[in-house]
Coordinates of N, CA and C in Angstrom, one line a residue:
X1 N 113.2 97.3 101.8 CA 113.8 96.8 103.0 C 115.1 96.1 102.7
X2 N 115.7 96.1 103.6 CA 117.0 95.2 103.9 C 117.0 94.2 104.6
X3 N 117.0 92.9 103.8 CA 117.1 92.2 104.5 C 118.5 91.7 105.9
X4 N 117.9 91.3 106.4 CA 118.6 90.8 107.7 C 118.6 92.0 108.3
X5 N 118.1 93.0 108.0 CA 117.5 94.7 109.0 C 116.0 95.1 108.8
X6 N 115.5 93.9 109.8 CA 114.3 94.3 110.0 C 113.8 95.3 110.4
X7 N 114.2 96.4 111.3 CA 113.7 97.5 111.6 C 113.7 98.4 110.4
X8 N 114.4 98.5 109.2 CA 114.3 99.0 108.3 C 113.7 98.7 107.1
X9 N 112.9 97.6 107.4 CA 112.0 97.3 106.6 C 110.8 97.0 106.5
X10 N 109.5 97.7 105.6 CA 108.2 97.6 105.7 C 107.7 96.6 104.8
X11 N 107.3 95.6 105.5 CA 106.9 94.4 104.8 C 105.8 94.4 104.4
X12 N 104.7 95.7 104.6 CA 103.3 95.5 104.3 C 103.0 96.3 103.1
X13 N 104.2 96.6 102.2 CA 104.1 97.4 101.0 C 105.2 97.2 100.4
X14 N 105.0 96.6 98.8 CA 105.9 96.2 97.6 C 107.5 97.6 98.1
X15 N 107.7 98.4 98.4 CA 108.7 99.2 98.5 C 109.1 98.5 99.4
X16 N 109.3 98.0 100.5 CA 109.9 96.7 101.2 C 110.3 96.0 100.8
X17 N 110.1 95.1 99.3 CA 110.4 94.3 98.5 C 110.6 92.9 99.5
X18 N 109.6 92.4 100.3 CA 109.8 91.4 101.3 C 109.6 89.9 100.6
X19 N 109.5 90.2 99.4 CA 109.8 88.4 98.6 C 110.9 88.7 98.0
X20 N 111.8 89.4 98.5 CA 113.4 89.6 97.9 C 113.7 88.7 96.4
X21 N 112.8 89.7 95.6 CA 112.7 89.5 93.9 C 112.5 90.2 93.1
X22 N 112.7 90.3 92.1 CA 112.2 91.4 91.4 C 110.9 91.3 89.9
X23 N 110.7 90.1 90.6 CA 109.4 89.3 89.6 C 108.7 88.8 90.5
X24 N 108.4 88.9 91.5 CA 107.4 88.2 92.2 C 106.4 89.3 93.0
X25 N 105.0 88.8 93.9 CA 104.9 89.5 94.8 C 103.8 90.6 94.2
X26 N 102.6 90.4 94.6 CA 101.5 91.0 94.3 C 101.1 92.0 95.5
X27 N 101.5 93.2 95.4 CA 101.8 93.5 96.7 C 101.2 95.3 96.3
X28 N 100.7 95.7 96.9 CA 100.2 97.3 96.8 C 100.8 98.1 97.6
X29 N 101.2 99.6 97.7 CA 101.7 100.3 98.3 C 101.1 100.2 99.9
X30 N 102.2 101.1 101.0 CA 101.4 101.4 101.9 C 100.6 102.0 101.9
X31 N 99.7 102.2 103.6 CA 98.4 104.0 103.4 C 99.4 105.2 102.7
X32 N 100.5 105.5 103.4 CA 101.5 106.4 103.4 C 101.8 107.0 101.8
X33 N 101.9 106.0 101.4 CA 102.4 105.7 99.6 C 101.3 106.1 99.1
X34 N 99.9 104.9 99.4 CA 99.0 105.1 98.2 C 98.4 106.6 98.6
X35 N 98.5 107.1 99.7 CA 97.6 108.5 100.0 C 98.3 109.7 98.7
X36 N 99.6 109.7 99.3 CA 100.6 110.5 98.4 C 100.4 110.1 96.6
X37 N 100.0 108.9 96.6 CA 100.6 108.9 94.6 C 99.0 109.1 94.2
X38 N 97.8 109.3 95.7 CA 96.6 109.9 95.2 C 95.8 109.0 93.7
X39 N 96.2 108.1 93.7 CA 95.0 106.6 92.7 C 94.2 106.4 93.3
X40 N 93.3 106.8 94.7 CA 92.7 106.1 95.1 C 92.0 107.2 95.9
X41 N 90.7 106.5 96.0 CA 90.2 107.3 97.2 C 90.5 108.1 98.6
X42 N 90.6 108.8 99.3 CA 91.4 108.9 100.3 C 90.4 110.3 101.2
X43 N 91.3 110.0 102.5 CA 90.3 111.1 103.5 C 91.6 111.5 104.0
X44 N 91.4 113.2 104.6 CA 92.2 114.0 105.4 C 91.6 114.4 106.2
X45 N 92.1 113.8 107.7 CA 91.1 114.0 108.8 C 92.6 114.5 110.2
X46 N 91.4 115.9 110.2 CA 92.1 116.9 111.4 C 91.4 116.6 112.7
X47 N 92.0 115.2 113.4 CA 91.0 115.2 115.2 C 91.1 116.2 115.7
X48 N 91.8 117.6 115.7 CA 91.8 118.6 116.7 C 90.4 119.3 116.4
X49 N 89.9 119.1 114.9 CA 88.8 119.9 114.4 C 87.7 119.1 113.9
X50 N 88.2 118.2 113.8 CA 87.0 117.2 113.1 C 86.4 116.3 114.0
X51 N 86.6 116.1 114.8 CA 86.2 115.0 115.9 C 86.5 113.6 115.8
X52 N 85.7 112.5 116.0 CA 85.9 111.5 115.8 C 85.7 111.3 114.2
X53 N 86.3 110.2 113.8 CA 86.4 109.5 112.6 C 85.7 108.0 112.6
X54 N 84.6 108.0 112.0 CA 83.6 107.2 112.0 C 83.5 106.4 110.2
X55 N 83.9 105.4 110.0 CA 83.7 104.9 108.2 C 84.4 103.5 108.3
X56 N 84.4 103.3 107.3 CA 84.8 101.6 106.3 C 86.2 102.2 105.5
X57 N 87.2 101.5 105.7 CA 88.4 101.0 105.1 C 88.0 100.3 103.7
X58 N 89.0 100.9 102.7 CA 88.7 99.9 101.5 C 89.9 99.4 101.1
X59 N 90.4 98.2 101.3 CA 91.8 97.8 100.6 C 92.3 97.6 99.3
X60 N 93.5 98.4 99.3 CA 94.0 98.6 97.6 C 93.4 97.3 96.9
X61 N 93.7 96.3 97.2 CA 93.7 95.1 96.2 C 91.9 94.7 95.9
X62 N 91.4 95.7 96.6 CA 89.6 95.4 96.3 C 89.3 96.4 95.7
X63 N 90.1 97.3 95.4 CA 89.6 99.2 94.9 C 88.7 99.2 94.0
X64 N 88.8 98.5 93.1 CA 88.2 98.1 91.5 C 86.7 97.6 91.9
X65 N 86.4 97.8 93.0 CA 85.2 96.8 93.7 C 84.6 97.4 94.8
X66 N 84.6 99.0 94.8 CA 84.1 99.8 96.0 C 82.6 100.6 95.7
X67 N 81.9 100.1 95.7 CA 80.9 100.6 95.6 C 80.7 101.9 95.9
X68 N 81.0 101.6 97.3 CA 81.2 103.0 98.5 C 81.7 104.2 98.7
X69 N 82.7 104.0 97.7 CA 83.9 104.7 97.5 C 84.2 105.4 99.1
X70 N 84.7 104.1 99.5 CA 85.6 104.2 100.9 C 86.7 104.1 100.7
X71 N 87.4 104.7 101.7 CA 88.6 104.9 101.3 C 90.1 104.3 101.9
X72 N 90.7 104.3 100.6 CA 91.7 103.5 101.1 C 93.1 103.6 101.6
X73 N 92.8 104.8 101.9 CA 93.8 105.4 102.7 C 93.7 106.7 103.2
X74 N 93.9 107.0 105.0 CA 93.4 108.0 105.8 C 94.5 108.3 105.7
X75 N 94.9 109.7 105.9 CA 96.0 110.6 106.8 C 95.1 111.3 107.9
X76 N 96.2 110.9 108.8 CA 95.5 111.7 110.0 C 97.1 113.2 110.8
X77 N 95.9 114.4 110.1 CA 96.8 115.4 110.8 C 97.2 115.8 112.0
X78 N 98.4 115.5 112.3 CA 99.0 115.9 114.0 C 99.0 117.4 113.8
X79 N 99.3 117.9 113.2 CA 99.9 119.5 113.7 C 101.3 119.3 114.3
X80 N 102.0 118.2 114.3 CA 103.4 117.7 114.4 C 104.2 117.8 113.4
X81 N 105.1 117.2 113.5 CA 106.3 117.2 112.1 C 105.7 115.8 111.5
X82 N 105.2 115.1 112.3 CA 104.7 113.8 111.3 C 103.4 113.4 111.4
X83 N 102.6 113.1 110.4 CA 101.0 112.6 110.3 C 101.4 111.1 110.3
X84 N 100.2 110.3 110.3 CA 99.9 108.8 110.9 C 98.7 108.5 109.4
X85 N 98.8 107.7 108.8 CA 98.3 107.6 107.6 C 97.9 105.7 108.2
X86 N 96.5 105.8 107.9 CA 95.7 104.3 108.5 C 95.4 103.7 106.6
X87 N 95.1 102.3 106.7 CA 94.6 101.6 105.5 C 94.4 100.4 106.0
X88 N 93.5 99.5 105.3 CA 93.4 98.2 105.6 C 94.0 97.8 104.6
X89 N 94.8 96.4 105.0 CA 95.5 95.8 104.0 C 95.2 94.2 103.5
X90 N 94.0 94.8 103.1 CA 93.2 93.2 102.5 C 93.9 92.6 101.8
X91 N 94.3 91.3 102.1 CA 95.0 90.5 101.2 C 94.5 89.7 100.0
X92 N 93.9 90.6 98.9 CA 93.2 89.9 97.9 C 93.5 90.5 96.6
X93 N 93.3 90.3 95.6 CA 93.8 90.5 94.1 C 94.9 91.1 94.1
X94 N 95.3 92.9 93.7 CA 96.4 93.0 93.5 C 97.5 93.0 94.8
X95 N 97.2 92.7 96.2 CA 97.5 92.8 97.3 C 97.8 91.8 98.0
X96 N 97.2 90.5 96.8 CA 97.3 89.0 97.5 C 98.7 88.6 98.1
X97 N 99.6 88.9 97.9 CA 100.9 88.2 98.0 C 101.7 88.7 99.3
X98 N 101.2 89.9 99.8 CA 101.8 90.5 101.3 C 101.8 89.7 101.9
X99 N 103.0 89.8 102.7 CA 103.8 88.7 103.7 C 103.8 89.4 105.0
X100 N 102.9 90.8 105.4 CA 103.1 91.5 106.9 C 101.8 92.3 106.6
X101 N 100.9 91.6 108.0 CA 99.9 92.7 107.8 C 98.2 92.2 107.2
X102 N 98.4 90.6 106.4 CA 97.2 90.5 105.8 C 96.0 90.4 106.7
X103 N 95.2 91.3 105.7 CA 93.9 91.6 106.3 C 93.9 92.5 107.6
X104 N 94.5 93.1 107.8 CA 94.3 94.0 109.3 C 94.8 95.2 109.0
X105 N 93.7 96.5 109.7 CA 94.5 97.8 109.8 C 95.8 98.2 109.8
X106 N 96.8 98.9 108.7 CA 97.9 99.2 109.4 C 97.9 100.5 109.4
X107 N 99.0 101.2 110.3 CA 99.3 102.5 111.0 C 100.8 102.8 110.4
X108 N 101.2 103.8 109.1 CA 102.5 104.4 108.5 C 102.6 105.9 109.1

């Protein structure tokens, strides 16, 4: 992100860099990110064919701690030029330090 250009900046994942530092900031990717660099559990869900989407969110910073292996990052396919990729963004261990977003669903 840029600061003083908030519209260009995503504060709820370390590529934001929203503790403007380069040593600070416990911070885990977005859904967007973590789906794509594929570390983690993850679902690909087509509403046109799949119906509803019914499950538990697991936030990066608890991954190490999923029993369930829920997942922590959805894409959801439009059949558009752009997909909508969901995660919860628990603010705890490697995740503690996010400054947008802790503890609640976000939508990339």
């Amino acid at each position: 992100g840029i600061q003083g250009q908030e519209s260009q900046s995503d504060h709820t994942c370390s590529m934001g860099n929203p503790l403007y530092g380069d040593d600070q900031g416990k911070m885990c990717y977005n859904p967007a990110k973590s789906y794509f660099l594929n570390w983690y559990d993850t679902v690909t869900y087509y509403p046109l064919f799949d119906g509803p989407w019914n499950g538990n969110l697991m936030g990066a910073g608890e991954w190490d701690t999923n029993p369930s292996a829920a997942p922590v990052s959805i894409r959801i396919v439009t059949g558009n030029t752009e997909d909508y990729f969901v995660g919860f963004n628990r603010a705890a261990g490697a995740n503690s330090q996010n400054v947008e977003g802790d503890d609640a669903v976000t939508v990339t």
